[in-house]
Tab-separated table of C-alpha atoms in Angstrom:
chain	number	residue	atom	x	y	z
P	1	UNK	CA	-42.218	6.146	18.567
P	2	UNK	CA	-38.741	4.840	17.986
P	3	UNK	CA	-37.617	2.632	20.867
P	4	UNK	CA	-34.056	3.614	20.318
P	5	UNK	CA	-33.897	7.382	20.317
P	6	UNK	CA	-37.368	8.285	21.493
P	7	UNK	CA	-38.233	10.206	18.342
P	8	UNK	CA	-41.649	10.220	16.745
P	9	UNK	CA	-41.363	8.395	13.435
P	10	UNK	CA	-44.695	9.377	11.894
P	11	UNK	CA	-43.324	12.233	9.827
P	12	UNK	CA	-40.164	11.083	8.111
P	13	UNK	CA	-38.817	7.944	9.747
P	14	UNK	CA	-35.483	8.040	7.972
P	15	UNK	CA	-34.700	11.655	8.793
P	16	UNK	CA	-33.551	11.082	12.358
P	17	UNK	CA	-30.832	8.527	11.872
P	18	UNK	CA	-28.138	10.805	13.268
P	19	UNK	CA	-28.792	11.178	16.932
P	20	UNK	CA	-27.234	14.074	18.829
P	21	UNK	CA	-24.724	11.780	20.516
P	22	UNK	CA	-23.524	10.287	17.239
P	23	UNK	CA	-23.077	13.694	15.703
P	24	UNK	CA	-21.069	14.921	18.683
P	25	UNK	CA	-18.651	12.016	18.444
P	26	UNK	CA	-18.177	12.592	14.732
P	27	UNK	CA	-17.419	16.261	15.376
P	28	UNK	CA	-14.888	15.339	18.065
P	29	UNK	CA	-13.039	13.027	15.702
P	30	UNK	CA	-13.082	15.517	12.850
P	31	UNK	CA	-11.930	18.401	15.058
P	32	UNK	CA	-8.966	16.336	16.213
P	33	UNK	CA	-8.191	15.312	12.635
P	34	UNK	CA	-8.399	18.894	11.429
P	35	UNK	CA	-5.960	20.008	14.107
P	36	UNK	CA	-3.424	17.416	12.954
P	37	UNK	CA	-4.067	18.301	9.290
P	38	UNK	CA	-3.069	21.903	10.022
P	39	UNK	CA	0.258	20.604	11.326
P	40	UNK	CA	0.775	18.486	8.218
P	41	UNK	CA	-0.064	21.450	5.975
P	42	UNK	CA	2.463	23.683	7.745
P	43	UNK	CA	5.152	21.032	7.284
P	44	UNK	CA	4.294	20.569	3.598
P	45	UNK	CA	4.384	24.353	3.029
P	46	UNK	CA	7.779	24.631	4.710
P	47	UNK	CA	9.113	21.940	2.377
P	48	UNK	CA	7.406	23.519	-0.703
P	49	UNK	CA	5.878	20.120	-1.264
P	50	UNK	CA	2.792	19.595	-3.444
P	51	UNK	CA	0.548	17.024	-1.770
P	52	UNK	CA	-2.289	15.277	-3.598
P	53	UNK	CA	-4.892	13.027	-1.985
P	54	UNK	CA	-6.173	10.528	-4.570
P	55	UNK	CA	-9.673	9.354	-3.752
P	56	UNK	CA	-12.101	7.067	-5.583
P	57	UNK	CA	-14.169	3.906	-5.484
P	58	UNK	CA	-12.197	0.672	-5.236
P	59	UNK	CA	-10.870	-0.362	-8.641
P	60	UNK	CA	-11.131	2.969	-10.464
P	61	UNK	CA	-7.450	2.782	-11.427
P	62	UNK	CA	-5.660	5.011	-8.879
P	63	UNK	CA	-2.644	2.715	-8.559
P	64	UNK	CA	-2.358	2.199	-12.316
P	65	UNK	CA	-2.476	5.954	-12.873
P	66	UNK	CA	0.280	6.379	-10.290
P	67	UNK	CA	2.429	3.629	-11.820
P	68	UNK	CA	2.296	5.203	-15.258
P	69	UNK	CA	2.728	8.752	-13.947
P	70	UNK	CA	5.769	7.929	-11.833
P	71	UNK	CA	7.383	6.094	-14.742
P	72	UNK	CA	6.624	8.732	-17.379
P	73	UNK	CA	7.734	11.671	-15.199
P	74	UNK	CA	10.930	10.008	-13.942
P	75	UNK	CA	13.745	12.559	-14.047
P	76	UNK	CA	11.303	15.447	-14.367
P	77	UNK	CA	9.663	15.418	-10.923
P	78	UNK	CA	10.580	13.620	-7.684
P	79	UNK	CA	7.743	11.766	-6.016
P	80	UNK	CA	7.069	9.990	-2.752
P	81	UNK	CA	3.958	7.856	-2.313
P	82	UNK	CA	1.787	6.895	0.663
P	83	UNK	CA	-0.481	3.930	-0.036
P	84	UNK	CA	-3.650	3.371	2.001
P	85	UNK	CA	-5.502	0.061	2.009
P	86	UNK	CA	-7.403	-2.012	4.519
P	87	UNK	CA	-5.072	-4.939	3.881
P	88	UNK	CA	-2.185	-6.100	1.663
P	89	UNK	CA	0.933	-4.303	0.474
P	90	UNK	CA	-0.022	-4.997	-3.157
P	91	UNK	CA	-0.166	-1.338	-4.122
P	92	UNK	CA	3.065	-0.399	-2.359
P	93	UNK	CA	4.795	-3.311	-4.114
P	94	UNK	CA	3.573	-2.018	-7.482
P	95	UNK	CA	4.802	1.505	-6.697
P	96	UNK	CA	8.138	0.247	-5.307
P	97	UNK	CA	8.769	-1.430	-8.662
P	98	UNK	CA	8.929	2.051	-10.251
P	99	UNK	CA	11.799	2.960	-7.909
P	100	UNK	CA	9.861	5.694	-6.110
P	101	UNK	CA	9.944	5.812	-2.259
P	102	UNK	CA	6.682	4.364	-0.948
P	103	UNK	CA	5.104	3.527	2.390
P	104	UNK	CA	2.027	1.312	2.843
P	105	UNK	CA	-0.486	2.114	5.564
P	106	UNK	CA	-2.935	-0.692	6.356
P	107	UNK	CA	-6.044	0.669	8.039
P	108	UNK	CA	-7.403	-2.724	9.174
P	109	UNK	CA	-11.116	-2.138	9.740
P	110	UNK	CA	-10.643	1.578	9.003
P	111	UNK	CA	-12.311	3.161	5.998
P	112	UNK	CA	-10.037	6.142	5.335
P	113	UNK	CA	-6.628	7.638	5.985
P	114	UNK	CA	-6.502	10.382	8.578
P	115	UNK	CA	-4.054	13.208	9.246
P	116	UNK	CA	-2.443	11.267	12.085
P	117	UNK	CA	-1.579	8.291	9.867
P	118	UNK	CA	-0.207	10.604	7.188
P	119	UNK	CA	1.870	12.566	9.696
P	120	UNK	CA	3.617	9.367	10.725
P	121	UNK	CA	3.572	7.749	7.281
P	122	UNK	CA	5.883	10.407	5.838
P	123	UNK	CA	8.519	10.149	8.578
P	124	UNK	CA	10.856	8.014	6.482
P	125	UNK	CA	10.651	10.196	3.344
P	126	UNK	CA	13.219	12.792	2.324
P	127	UNK	CA	10.720	15.611	1.861
P	128	UNK	CA	13.333	18.172	0.837
P	129	UNK	CA	14.114	16.141	-2.267
P	130	UNK	CA	10.440	15.420	-3.018
P	131	UNK	CA	8.401	17.617	-5.371
P	132	UNK	CA	5.091	15.817	-5.068
P	133	UNK	CA	3.733	13.575	-2.319
P	134	UNK	CA	0.998	11.334	-3.696
P	135	UNK	CA	-1.380	9.897	-1.102
P	136	UNK	CA	-3.529	7.078	-2.431
P	137	UNK	CA	-6.445	6.849	-0.042
P	138	UNK	CA	-8.508	3.747	0.755
P	139	UNK	CA	-10.905	3.053	-2.120
P	140	UNK	CA	-14.071	4.637	-0.735
P	141	UNK	CA	-16.194	7.448	-2.184
P	142	UNK	CA	-17.657	8.378	1.201
P	143	UNK	CA	-15.502	8.631	4.317
P	144	UNK	CA	-12.237	10.031	2.896
P	145	UNK	CA	-14.224	13.109	1.806
P	146	UNK	CA	-14.525	14.205	5.441
P	147	UNK	CA	-10.893	13.811	6.464
P	148	UNK	CA	-8.444	16.592	5.647
P	149	UNK	CA	-4.915	15.161	5.451
P	150	UNK	CA	-3.242	18.547	4.959
P	151	UNK	CA	-3.155	18.016	1.190
P	152	UNK	CA	-3.244	20.781	-1.430
P	153	UNK	CA	-5.891	19.045	-3.511
P	154	UNK	CA	-8.141	16.047	-3.404
P	155	UNK	CA	-8.100	14.402	-6.834
P	156	UNK	CA	-11.178	12.243	-7.429
P	157	UNK	CA	-10.791	9.406	-9.922
P	158	UNK	CA	-13.984	8.124	-11.542
P	159	UNK	CA	-13.810	5.234	-13.980
P	160	UNK	CA	-16.469	5.239	-16.654
P	161	UNK	CA	-17.560	1.709	-15.714
P	162	UNK	CA	-19.072	3.168	-12.517
P	163	UNK	CA	-21.827	5.159	-14.242
P	164	UNK	CA	-22.430	8.870	-14.846
P	165	UNK	CA	-24.376	9.580	-11.683
P	166	UNK	CA	-21.698	9.025	-9.032
P	167	UNK	CA	-21.031	12.771	-8.494
P	168	UNK	CA	-24.713	13.215	-7.614
P	169	UNK	CA	-24.873	10.151	-5.380
P	170	UNK	CA	-21.625	10.899	-3.538
P	171	UNK	CA	-21.669	14.708	-3.662
P	172	UNK	CA	-19.417	15.360	-0.658
P	173	UNK	CA	-16.461	13.744	-2.386
P	174	UNK	CA	-16.901	15.637	-5.638
P	175	UNK	CA	-17.439	18.885	-3.726
P	176	UNK	CA	-14.210	18.278	-1.812
P	177	UNK	CA	-12.180	17.528	-4.954
P	178	UNK	CA	-10.475	20.206	-7.075
P	179	UNK	CA	-9.791	17.840	-9.969
P	180	UNK	CA	-11.716	14.884	-11.354
P	181	UNK	CA	-9.904	12.332	-13.502
P	182	UNK	CA	-12.381	10.422	-15.661
P	183	UNK	CA	-10.468	7.197	-16.247
P	184	UNK	CA	-10.774	4.140	-18.517
P	185	UNK	CA	-12.134	6.135	-21.466
P	186	UNK	CA	-10.660	3.431	-23.738
P	187	UNK	CA	-13.733	1.385	-22.718
P	188	UNK	CA	-16.212	3.978	-24.066
P	189	UNK	CA	-17.064	1.918	-27.190
P	190	UNK	CA	-18.118	-1.037	-24.994
P	191	UNK	CA	-20.244	0.836	-22.454
P	192	UNK	CA	-23.405	2.869	-22.382
P	193	UNK	CA	-21.760	5.861	-20.701
P	194	UNK	CA	-22.550	9.529	-21.401
P	195	UNK	CA	-19.324	11.478	-20.833
P	196	UNK	CA	-20.928	14.928	-21.174
P	197	UNK	CA	-23.671	13.976	-18.723
P	198	UNK	CA	-21.091	12.807	-16.198
P	199	UNK	CA	-19.172	16.082	-16.455
P	200	UNK	CA	-22.402	18.067	-16.121
P	201	UNK	CA	-23.288	16.124	-12.950
P	202	UNK	CA	-19.834	16.816	-11.483
P	203	UNK	CA	-20.160	20.552	-12.234
P	204	UNK	CA	-23.668	20.527	-10.776
P	205	UNK	CA	-22.279	19.624	-7.343
P	206	UNK	CA	-18.996	21.539	-7.801
P	207	UNK	CA	-18.991	24.282	-10.475
P	208	UNK	CA	-15.234	24.896	-9.956
P	209	UNK	CA	-14.077	21.317	-10.453
P	210	UNK	CA	-11.444	20.755	-13.147
P	211	UNK	CA	-11.890	17.649	-15.286
P	212	UNK	CA	-9.427	15.577	-17.293
P	213	UNK	CA	-10.556	12.604	-19.396
P	214	UNK	CA	-7.929	9.894	-19.559
P	215	UNK	CA	-7.028	6.279	-19.963
P	216	UNK	CA	-3.888	5.082	-18.274
P	217	UNK	CA	-4.319	1.934	-20.393
P	218	UNK	CA	-4.207	3.659	-23.798
P	219	UNK	CA	-2.367	6.773	-22.601
P	220	UNK	CA	-5.086	9.150	-23.800
P	221	UNK	CA	-5.230	12.336	-21.745
P	222	UNK	CA	-2.159	11.501	-19.655
P	223	UNK	CA	-0.184	14.491	-20.973
P	224	UNK	CA	-2.911	16.847	-19.763
P	225	UNK	CA	-2.626	15.328	-16.284
P	226	UNK	CA	1.170	15.640	-16.367
P	227	UNK	CA	0.894	19.303	-17.403
P	228	UNK	CA	-1.424	19.888	-14.468
P	229	UNK	CA	1.035	18.217	-12.080
P	230	UNK	CA	3.992	20.292	-13.314
P	231	UNK	CA	1.966	23.491	-13.083
P	232	UNK	CA	0.794	22.772	-9.533
P	233	UNK	CA	4.273	21.697	-8.374
P	234	UNK	CA	5.721	24.932	-9.767
P	235	UNK	CA	3.024	26.970	-8.075
P	236	UNK	CA	3.854	25.339	-4.723
P	237	UNK	CA	7.552	26.157	-5.149
P	238	UNK	CA	6.952	29.864	-5.810
Z	275	UNK	CA	7.089	10.425	20.148
Z	276	UNK	CA	3.701	11.199	18.640
Z	277	UNK	CA	2.422	14.571	19.825
Z	278	UNK	CA	-1.109	13.383	19.521
Z	279	UNK	CA	-1.406	10.138	21.425
Z	280	UNK	CA	1.898	10.037	23.248
Z	281	UNK	CA	2.967	6.763	21.667
Z	282	UNK	CA	6.517	5.999	20.648
Z	283	UNK	CA	6.642	5.891	16.867
Z	284	UNK	CA	10.085	4.371	16.390
Z	285	UNK	CA	8.870	0.829	15.959
Z	286	UNK	CA	5.889	0.852	13.623
Z	287	UNK	CA	4.522	4.360	13.231
Z	288	UNK	CA	1.360	3.316	11.396
Z	289	UNK	CA	0.354	0.625	13.849
Z	290	UNK	CA	-1.101	2.915	16.493
Z	291	UNK	CA	-3.671	4.785	14.473
Z	292	UNK	CA	-6.559	3.464	16.559
Z	293	UNK	CA	-6.293	5.002	19.966
Z	294	UNK	CA	-8.127	3.439	22.894
Z	295	UNK	CA	-10.716	6.208	22.909
Z	296	UNK	CA	-11.544	5.812	19.227
Z	297	UNK	CA	-11.901	2.071	19.556
Z	298	UNK	CA	-14.261	2.438	22.511
Z	299	UNK	CA	-16.548	4.742	20.561
Z	300	UNK	CA	-16.619	2.357	17.628
Z	301	UNK	CA	-17.516	-0.510	19.948
Z	302	UNK	CA	-20.313	1.529	21.513
Z	303	UNK	CA	-21.831	2.280	18.127
Z	304	UNK	CA	-21.522	-1.317	16.947
Z	305	UNK	CA	-22.980	-2.714	20.166
Z	306	UNK	CA	-26.004	-0.462	19.802
Z	307	UNK	CA	-26.355	-1.405	16.153
Z	308	UNK	CA	-26.117	-5.105	16.956
Z	309	UNK	CA	-28.865	-4.783	19.558
Z	310	UNK	CA	-31.186	-3.199	16.987
Z	311	UNK	CA	-30.190	-5.791	14.370
Z	312	UNK	CA	-31.348	-8.550	16.709
Z	313	UNK	CA	-34.759	-6.878	16.827
Z	314	UNK	CA	-34.892	-6.635	13.034
Z	315	UNK	CA	-33.898	-10.299	12.707
Z	316	UNK	CA	-36.663	-11.409	15.078
Z	317	UNK	CA	-39.225	-9.431	13.077
Z	318	UNK	CA	-37.967	-10.865	9.766
Z	319	UNK	CA	-38.111	-14.408	11.191
Z	320	UNK	CA	-41.666	-13.908	12.426
Z	321	UNK	CA	-42.685	-12.804	8.913
Z	322	UNK	CA	-40.690	-15.670	7.254
Z	323	UNK	CA	-39.024	-12.984	5.212
Z	324	UNK	CA	-35.724	-13.538	3.403
Z	325	UNK	CA	-33.594	-10.415	3.781
Z	326	UNK	CA	-30.532	-9.744	1.617
Z	327	UNK	CA	-28.044	-6.919	2.138
Z	328	UNK	CA	-26.427	-6.032	-1.204
Z	329	UNK	CA	-23.001	-4.509	-0.735
Z	330	UNK	CA	-20.330	-3.384	-3.205
Z	331	UNK	CA	-18.199	-0.548	-4.509
Z	332	UNK	CA	-20.082	2.315	-6.148
Z	333	UNK	CA	-21.034	1.457	-9.710
Z	334	UNK	CA	-20.681	-2.325	-9.564
Z	335	UNK	CA	-24.229	-2.770	-10.861
Z	336	UNK	CA	-26.335	-3.451	-7.751
Z	337	UNK	CA	-29.296	-1.404	-8.939
Z	338	UNK	CA	-29.169	-2.862	-12.455
Z	339	UNK	CA	-29.098	-6.380	-11.014
Z	340	UNK	CA	-32.122	-5.510	-8.880
Z	341	UNK	CA	-34.040	-3.983	-11.802
Z	342	UNK	CA	-33.582	-7.069	-13.946
Z	343	UNK	CA	-34.241	-9.478	-11.067
Z	344	UNK	CA	-37.480	-7.784	-9.996
Z	345	UNK	CA	-38.719	-7.714	-13.583
Z	346	UNK	CA	-37.774	-11.296	-14.427
Z	347	UNK	CA	-39.187	-12.775	-11.198
Z	348	UNK	CA	-42.430	-10.791	-11.290
Z	349	UNK	CA	-45.297	-13.124	-10.385
Z	350	UNK	CA	-42.914	-15.710	-8.944
Z	351	UNK	CA	-41.652	-13.888	-5.841
Z	352	UNK	CA	-42.851	-10.745	-4.062
Z	353	UNK	CA	-40.139	-8.209	-3.287
Z	354	UNK	CA	-39.764	-5.022	-1.306
Z	355	UNK	CA	-36.658	-2.869	-1.673
Z	356	UNK	CA	-34.801	-0.478	0.609
Z	357	UNK	CA	-32.381	1.796	-1.249
Z	358	UNK	CA	-29.436	3.392	0.548
Z	359	UNK	CA	-27.485	6.312	-0.933
Z	360	UNK	CA	-25.800	9.419	0.367
Z	361	UNK	CA	-27.954	11.551	-1.901
Z	362	UNK	CA	-30.574	11.350	-4.682
Z	363	UNK	CA	-33.595	9.121	-5.118
Z	364	UNK	CA	-32.253	7.908	-8.484
Z	365	UNK	CA	-32.114	4.279	-7.453
Z	366	UNK	CA	-35.537	4.269	-5.802
Z	367	UNK	CA	-36.992	5.835	-8.949
Z	368	UNK	CA	-35.468	3.057	-11.060
Z	369	UNK	CA	-36.853	0.374	-8.735
Z	370	UNK	CA	-40.276	2.055	-8.521
Z	371	UNK	CA	-40.511	1.801	-12.301
Z	372	UNK	CA	-40.601	-2.002	-11.936
Z	373	UNK	CA	-43.732	-1.697	-9.768
Z	374	UNK	CA	-42.074	-3.080	-6.635
Z	375	UNK	CA	-42.557	-1.249	-3.297
Z	376	UNK	CA	-39.424	0.755	-2.570
Z	377	UNK	CA	-38.170	3.220	0.035
Z	378	UNK	CA	-35.114	5.442	-0.376
Z	379	UNK	CA	-32.913	6.190	2.619
Z	380	UNK	CA	-30.469	9.082	2.156
Z	381	UNK	CA	-27.598	8.842	4.604
Z	382	UNK	CA	-26.262	12.364	3.998
Z	383	UNK	CA	-22.660	12.262	5.178
Z	384	UNK	CA	-23.161	8.670	6.360
Z	385	UNK	CA	-21.230	5.844	4.742
Z	386	UNK	CA	-23.491	2.859	5.454
Z	387	UNK	CA	-26.992	1.802	6.402
Z	388	UNK	CA	-27.469	0.742	10.013
Z	389	UNK	CA	-30.052	-1.417	11.759
Z	390	UNK	CA	-31.906	1.639	13.045
Z	391	UNK	CA	-32.449	3.060	9.539
Z	392	UNK	CA	-33.600	-0.330	8.281
Z	393	UNK	CA	-35.983	-0.809	11.203
Z	394	UNK	CA	-37.734	2.417	10.284
Z	395	UNK	CA	-37.277	2.085	6.536
Z	396	UNK	CA	-39.498	-1.003	6.388
Z	397	UNK	CA	-42.391	0.525	8.334
Z	398	UNK	CA	-44.433	1.233	5.218
Z	399	UNK	CA	-43.967	-2.219	3.658
Z	400	UNK	CA	-46.470	-5.044	3.826
Z	401	UNK	CA	-44.034	-7.647	5.101
Z	402	UNK	CA	-46.610	-10.442	5.243
Z	403	UNK	CA	-46.990	-10.281	1.481
Z	404	UNK	CA	-43.254	-9.936	0.861
Z	405	UNK	CA	-41.043	-12.955	0.167
Z	406	UNK	CA	-37.726	-11.151	-0.141
Z	407	UNK	CA	-36.612	-7.799	1.223
Z	408	UNK	CA	-33.675	-6.491	-0.794
Z	409	UNK	CA	-31.540	-3.869	0.946
Z	410	UNK	CA	-29.185	-2.050	-1.392
Z	411	UNK	CA	-26.527	-0.562	0.834
Z	412	UNK	CA	-24.486	2.580	0.172
Z	413	UNK	CA	-21.761	1.798	-2.396
Z	414	UNK	CA	-18.805	1.220	-0.086
Z	415	UNK	CA	-16.637	-1.883	0.319
Z	416	UNK	CA	-15.552	-0.931	3.841
Z	417	UNK	CA	-18.025	0.378	6.408
Z	418	UNK	CA	-21.157	-1.649	5.564
Z	419	UNK	CA	-19.174	-4.807	6.393
Z	420	UNK	CA	-19.270	-3.921	10.089
Z	421	UNK	CA	-22.986	-3.158	10.390
Z	422	UNK	CA	-25.412	-6.036	10.847
Z	423	UNK	CA	-28.853	-5.005	9.591
Z	424	UNK	CA	-30.554	-8.211	10.696
Z	425	UNK	CA	-30.228	-9.671	7.192
Z	426	UNK	CA	-29.964	-13.363	6.354
Z	427	UNK	CA	-27.059	-12.857	3.967
Z	428	UNK	CA	-24.756	-10.151	2.785
Z	429	UNK	CA	-24.394	-10.463	-0.992
Z	430	UNK	CA	-21.204	-8.815	-2.277
Z	431	UNK	CA	-21.253	-7.640	-5.880
Z	432	UNK	CA	-17.878	-7.252	-7.581
Z	433	UNK	CA	-17.700	-5.999	-11.149
Z	434	UNK	CA	-14.772	-7.265	-13.157
Z	435	UNK	CA	-13.693	-3.724	-14.019
Z	436	UNK	CA	-12.568	-3.331	-10.391
Z	437	UNK	CA	-9.719	-5.841	-10.575
Z	438	UNK	CA	-9.155	-9.336	-9.158
Z	439	UNK	CA	-7.564	-8.273	-5.883
Z	440	UNK	CA	-10.485	-6.542	-4.182
Z	441	UNK	CA	-11.314	-9.526	-1.892
Z	442	UNK	CA	-7.751	-9.341	-0.518
Z	443	UNK	CA	-7.743	-5.571	-0.148
Z	444	UNK	CA	-11.194	-5.385	1.467
Z	445	UNK	CA	-11.243	-8.736	3.279
Z	446	UNK	CA	-13.814	-7.835	5.958
Z	447	UNK	CA	-16.519	-7.404	3.354
Z	448	UNK	CA	-15.805	-10.670	1.564
Z	449	UNK	CA	-15.561	-12.495	4.890
Z	450	UNK	CA	-18.943	-11.105	5.886
Z	451	UNK	CA	-20.622	-12.100	2.614
Z	452	UNK	CA	-22.168	-15.523	1.975
Z	453	UNK	CA	-22.489	-14.973	-1.766
Z	454	UNK	CA	-20.355	-13.061	-4.249
Z	455	UNK	CA	-21.840	-11.999	-7.571
Z	456	UNK	CA	-19.101	-11.362	-10.124
Z	457	UNK	CA	-20.852	-8.934	-12.445
Z	458	UNK	CA	-20.221	-7.434	-15.911
Z	459	UNK	CA	-18.614	-10.606	-17.290
Z	460	UNK	CA	-19.776	-9.457	-20.748
Z	461	UNK	CA	-16.762	-7.082	-20.595
Z	462	UNK	CA	-14.241	-9.933	-20.183
Z	463	UNK	CA	-12.990	-9.710	-23.812
Z	464	UNK	CA	-12.103	-6.036	-23.308
Z	465	UNK	CA	-10.300	-6.298	-19.974
Z	466	UNK	CA	-7.218	-7.943	-18.562
Z	467	UNK	CA	-9.129	-9.710	-15.766
Z	468	UNK	CA	-8.371	-13.201	-14.435
Z	469	UNK	CA	-11.682	-14.686	-13.299
Z	470	UNK	CA	-10.163	-17.775	-11.670
Z	471	UNK	CA	-7.661	-15.661	-9.774
Z	472	UNK	CA	-10.458	-13.442	-8.475
Z	473	UNK	CA	-12.430	-16.466	-7.245
Z	474	UNK	CA	-9.304	-17.902	-5.627
Z	475	UNK	CA	-8.706	-14.612	-3.785
Z	476	UNK	CA	-12.310	-14.562	-2.540
Z	477	UNK	CA	-12.020	-18.151	-1.270
Z	478	UNK	CA	-8.690	-17.305	0.337
Z	479	UNK	CA	-10.401	-14.814	2.677
Z	480	UNK	CA	-13.664	-16.792	2.902
Z	481	UNK	CA	-13.470	-20.510	2.004
Z	482	UNK	CA	-17.277	-20.883	2.372
Z	483	UNK	CA	-18.283	-18.089	0.010
Z	484	UNK	CA	-20.589	-19.023	-2.849
Z	485	UNK	CA	-19.843	-17.427	-6.201
Z	486	UNK	CA	-22.026	-16.712	-9.224
Z	487	UNK	CA	-20.591	-15.173	-12.405
Z	488	UNK	CA	-23.109	-12.983	-14.192
Z	489	UNK	CA	-23.848	-10.097	-16.466
Z	490	UNK	CA	-27.114	-8.309	-15.933
Z	491	UNK	CA	-26.387	-6.661	-19.302
Z	492	UNK	CA	-26.169	-9.869	-21.363
Z	493	UNK	CA	-28.229	-12.005	-18.963
Z	494	UNK	CA	-25.465	-14.575	-18.503
Z	495	UNK	CA	-25.640	-16.295	-15.111
Z	496	UNK	CA	-28.882	-14.587	-14.072
Z	497	UNK	CA	-30.791	-17.882	-13.876
Z	498	UNK	CA	-28.283	-19.260	-11.377
Z	499	UNK	CA	-28.873	-16.178	-9.211
Z	500	UNK	CA	-32.653	-16.597	-9.505
Z	501	UNK	CA	-32.386	-20.272	-8.525
Z	502	UNK	CA	-30.396	-19.233	-5.462
Z	503	UNK	CA	-33.047	-16.645	-4.513
Z	504	UNK	CA	-35.899	-19.140	-4.845
Z	505	UNK	CA	-34.009	-21.743	-2.811
Z	506	UNK	CA	-33.184	-19.291	-0.015
Z	507	UNK	CA	-36.724	-17.876	0.092
Z	508	UNK	CA	-38.111	-21.413	0.378
Z	509	UNK	CA	-35.665	-22.228	3.135
Z	510	UNK	CA	-36.809	-19.162	5.088
Z	511	UNK	CA	-40.462	-20.194	4.759
Z	512	UNK	CA	-39.895	-23.679	6.127
């Protein structure tokens, strides 16, 4: 008998960790978030704005990908960027150096951006002149999967130093994503990483997921990512 | 005016993301967790058991460090291992192959282990014959920082592929940790990573943090980690 929730633990002790009360609270928070995400999505549609929610583990290279993308596509597409981190304005400073409008959101103890933060974060942007809003979420393969920000697509970045099995171990994120960027492929010669296995694992949890292999260090695969961005921005405009 | 919480957003729109109601819920959950963690800690003390809570980003090498540690210290120290992941028993299977008692906890949508899961997770272990209980948390640099499991120390693993600035961007975790393992230093020649800067950042958020540089691939620094384990296990026994 568990002293905490009164359950019988003989059968499968670790199967009852979510008590009814905890689940209810989670649903309340998500329902509220989803309501605000609908509002964001309506605003983004009215502005014909493509919105991408970049999600990943800490250190997978989201900010570096953004830096290179914003620089390489200067003059071709207009971007605005929302940066999410627990602390520091490091990422916003890096983005600001490219000349693109950026706003940093510090979540403090929070583990994800939510639709409310995004709704306010974009208030200073000129959305009419923006083609693509990039939202770099807090580095976290778990919680951001559950929070709709009103984006068109979640883009999951996986660096090859993290191992092939992450799509299986964090399936909700890879199910929620429409595109997976496999980053840091310039390190392939130095690692024991099976690229085909990783892609198979991703498709196992999400058969529809699109995959681009890239290195924002060497530049490999970046053009494929840019083509995808242009295509999706055009689709949103029409 | 924010339609959601009624706040005025003119001043700092992103500073009001935590509404009173949300904060109260979080405090409720943490208070309950802390109460259960006290119970775990009393049990661990009675058994003179050293308990370590391994925390990190996904893919930093926690499981590989454990595999090598359990194998190398076989006959010297007795371990039991709790494995936390959203999905799969991959990690438990890898640990089981070393012959050490292991239990996998799948958190489903959950982003961290809590004291309740740990309290039940250890029910099948022979704690009297265990010197060190290793708890490998869900790969997440945010949420596990807030949840006391009753452990003696949080051990934060940071792989050098993640970048030097992670202690600044995820300060709660590095403040909560007593030891930081900087892993994958065999990749230093292939990366633009400043080891001294990383250590300085960690000490900036936590001046007391101990730091060991290692590579469980090459074996560099592993002995220093083993010496630390033996010392801490002895301290717990006396």
